[in-house]
Short mmCIF file of C-alpha atoms and ligand atoms in Angstrom, two decimals:
data_model
loop_
_atom_site.label_atom_id
_atom_site.label_comp_id
_atom_site.label_asym_id
_atom_site.label_seq_id
_atom_site.Cartn_x
_atom_site.Cartn_y
_atom_site.Cartn_z
CA UNK A 90 77.24 -163.64 26.71
CA UNK A 91 79.45 -161.11 24.86
CA UNK A 92 78.51 -157.44 24.58
CA UNK A 93 77.43 -157.71 20.92
CA UNK A 94 75.36 -160.83 21.66
CA UNK A 95 73.64 -158.71 24.35
CA UNK A 96 72.98 -155.97 21.78
CA UNK A 97 71.57 -158.62 19.41
CA UNK A 98 69.31 -159.88 22.23
CA UNK A 99 68.32 -156.23 23.02
CA UNK A 100 69.65 -156.63 26.55
CA UNK A 101 71.85 -153.60 25.83
CA UNK A 102 70.24 -150.71 23.94
CA UNK A 103 71.71 -149.51 20.65
CA UNK A 104 70.66 -147.41 17.69
CA UNK A 105 69.76 -150.11 15.19
CA UNK A 106 70.00 -149.14 11.52
CA UNK A 107 69.22 -152.50 9.92
CA UNK A 108 68.28 -155.95 11.14
CA UNK A 109 67.30 -159.27 9.60
CA UNK A 110 67.48 -162.89 10.73
CA UNK A 111 71.25 -163.10 10.12
CA UNK A 112 72.80 -159.69 10.83
CA UNK A 113 72.34 -156.44 12.71
CA UNK A 114 73.78 -152.98 11.97
CA UNK A 115 73.96 -150.39 14.73
CA UNK A 116 75.72 -147.10 15.47
CA UNK A 117 79.08 -147.31 17.20
CA UNK A 118 78.78 -145.87 20.71
CA UNK A 119 82.12 -144.08 20.31
CA UNK A 120 82.09 -142.78 16.71
CA UNK A 121 85.36 -141.80 15.06
CA UNK A 122 83.66 -140.15 12.07
CA UNK A 123 80.29 -138.45 11.32
CA UNK A 124 79.05 -141.85 10.10
CA UNK A 125 80.26 -144.86 12.10
CA UNK A 126 78.23 -148.01 12.33
CA UNK A 127 78.98 -151.70 12.85
CA UNK A 128 77.66 -154.68 10.93
CA UNK A 129 77.60 -157.84 13.02
CA UNK A 130 76.40 -161.40 12.35
CA UNK A 131 73.87 -162.72 14.87
CA UNK A 132 75.91 -165.91 15.00
CA UNK A 133 78.75 -165.48 17.52
CA UNK A 134 82.02 -165.80 15.59
CA UNK A 135 84.97 -164.44 17.61
CA UNK A 136 86.93 -162.90 14.72
CA UNK A 137 87.82 -163.22 11.05
CA UNK A 138 90.45 -165.77 12.14
CA UNK A 139 87.68 -168.10 13.39
CA UNK A 140 85.67 -168.02 10.15
CA UNK A 141 84.96 -171.41 8.55
CA UNK A 142 84.04 -172.38 4.98
CA UNK A 143 80.38 -172.60 6.04
CA UNK A 144 80.49 -168.89 6.99
CA UNK A 145 81.20 -167.64 3.43
CA UNK A 146 77.56 -166.78 2.86
CA UNK A 147 77.23 -164.66 5.98
CA UNK A 148 80.45 -162.78 5.14
CA UNK A 149 79.07 -161.86 1.73
CA UNK A 150 75.79 -160.82 3.32
CA UNK A 151 77.62 -158.59 5.82
CA UNK A 152 79.38 -156.68 3.03
CA UNK A 153 76.09 -156.31 1.14
CA UNK A 154 74.49 -154.86 4.30
CA UNK A 155 77.48 -152.50 4.77
CA UNK A 156 76.77 -151.19 1.26
CA UNK A 157 72.98 -150.97 1.73
CA UNK A 158 73.17 -149.09 5.05
CA UNK A 159 75.92 -146.76 3.76
CA UNK A 160 73.56 -145.80 0.90
CA UNK A 161 71.08 -144.43 3.47
CA UNK A 162 73.65 -141.79 4.56
CA UNK A 163 74.15 -138.84 2.18
CA UNK A 164 77.50 -138.33 3.97
CA UNK A 165 78.68 -141.60 2.37
CA UNK A 166 77.93 -140.46 -1.19
CA UNK A 167 81.61 -139.73 -1.88
CA UNK A 168 82.86 -142.89 -0.28
CA UNK A 169 83.41 -144.63 2.99
CA UNK A 170 85.73 -147.19 4.54
CA UNK A 171 84.96 -150.71 5.79
CA UNK A 172 87.31 -152.00 8.49
CA UNK A 173 87.68 -155.30 10.30
CA UNK A 174 90.09 -155.49 13.22
CA UNK A 175 91.16 -159.10 13.67
CA UNK A 176 93.00 -160.08 16.82
CA UNK A 177 95.38 -158.48 19.24
CA UNK A 178 97.81 -156.82 16.81
CA UNK A 179 94.90 -155.15 15.02
CA UNK A 180 93.51 -153.87 18.32
CA UNK A 181 90.29 -155.89 18.30
CA UNK A 182 88.50 -155.12 21.59
CA UNK A 183 85.15 -156.89 21.12
CA UNK A 184 85.59 -160.57 20.34
CA UNK A 185 82.49 -160.97 18.20
CA UNK A 186 83.33 -160.37 14.54
CA UNK A 187 82.20 -156.95 13.28
CA UNK A 188 82.80 -154.66 10.35
CA UNK A 189 83.13 -150.93 10.97
CA UNK A 190 81.72 -148.59 8.30
CA UNK A 191 83.01 -145.03 8.62
CA UNK A 192 82.22 -142.08 6.39
CA UNK A 193 81.41 -138.40 6.18
CA UNK A 194 85.02 -137.30 6.31
CA UNK A 195 87.86 -137.31 3.79
CA UNK A 196 90.19 -139.95 5.16
CA UNK A 197 93.09 -138.75 2.98
CA UNK A 198 95.81 -140.57 4.89
CA UNK A 199 95.87 -144.22 3.93
CA UNK A 200 97.67 -147.11 5.58
CA UNK A 201 97.25 -149.17 2.42
P1 5GP B 195 87.10 -153.10 17.74
O1 5GP B 195 88.12 -152.25 18.42
O2 5GP B 195 86.90 -154.42 18.44
O3 5GP B 195 87.32 -153.26 16.27
O4 5GP B 195 85.76 -152.27 17.82
C1 5GP B 195 84.82 -152.39 18.82
C2 5GP B 195 83.87 -151.23 18.65
O5 5GP B 195 82.71 -151.49 19.41
C3 5GP B 195 84.44 -149.89 19.16
O6 5GP B 195 84.45 -148.94 18.08
C4 5GP B 195 83.48 -149.49 20.27
O7 5GP B 195 83.22 -148.10 20.30
C5 5GP B 195 82.23 -150.29 19.95
N1 5GP B 195 81.44 -150.65 21.12
C6 5GP B 195 81.90 -151.24 22.25
N2 5GP B 195 80.89 -151.42 23.12
C7 5GP B 195 79.77 -150.95 22.52
C8 5GP B 195 78.40 -150.87 22.92
O8 5GP B 195 78.00 -151.27 24.03
N3 5GP B 195 77.53 -150.32 22.04
C9 5GP B 195 77.92 -149.86 20.82
N4 5GP B 195 76.97 -149.34 20.03
N5 5GP B 195 79.20 -149.93 20.39
C10 5GP B 195 80.11 -150.47 21.24
ZN1 ZN B 196 78.84 -162.53 20.75
#
């Protein structure tokens, strides 16, 4: 079982910020910003590259949950960034699709 599936099953502890039958949001163990949490589907999908047409609904739900949880942090009032690392060239280290939400800092420098 992958590390995020273990978090979903509560075999590994995490600070859970939101959970429903389809997704879970929890704090990143190694935050890169004052706010840094991950939104993860309970269904094991390895990466964005493995998404199928039937997964469109869950992808929309994930972004909605990113927005809802970000609203609970005053640090995100002036904006935040949502990031998905897909595959080797993007540096994906956990092969269970996840969306990073980072905020609470002015990210000034932009790649795109
Ligand atoms: P990636 O590099 O795959 O986009 O991001 C994986 C993220 O998962 C990293 O930011 C890393 O800190 C986080 N992470 C890895 N293992 C754990 C864990 O056991 N618990 C939590 N909360 N985050 C984790
Ligand atoms: Zn998994």
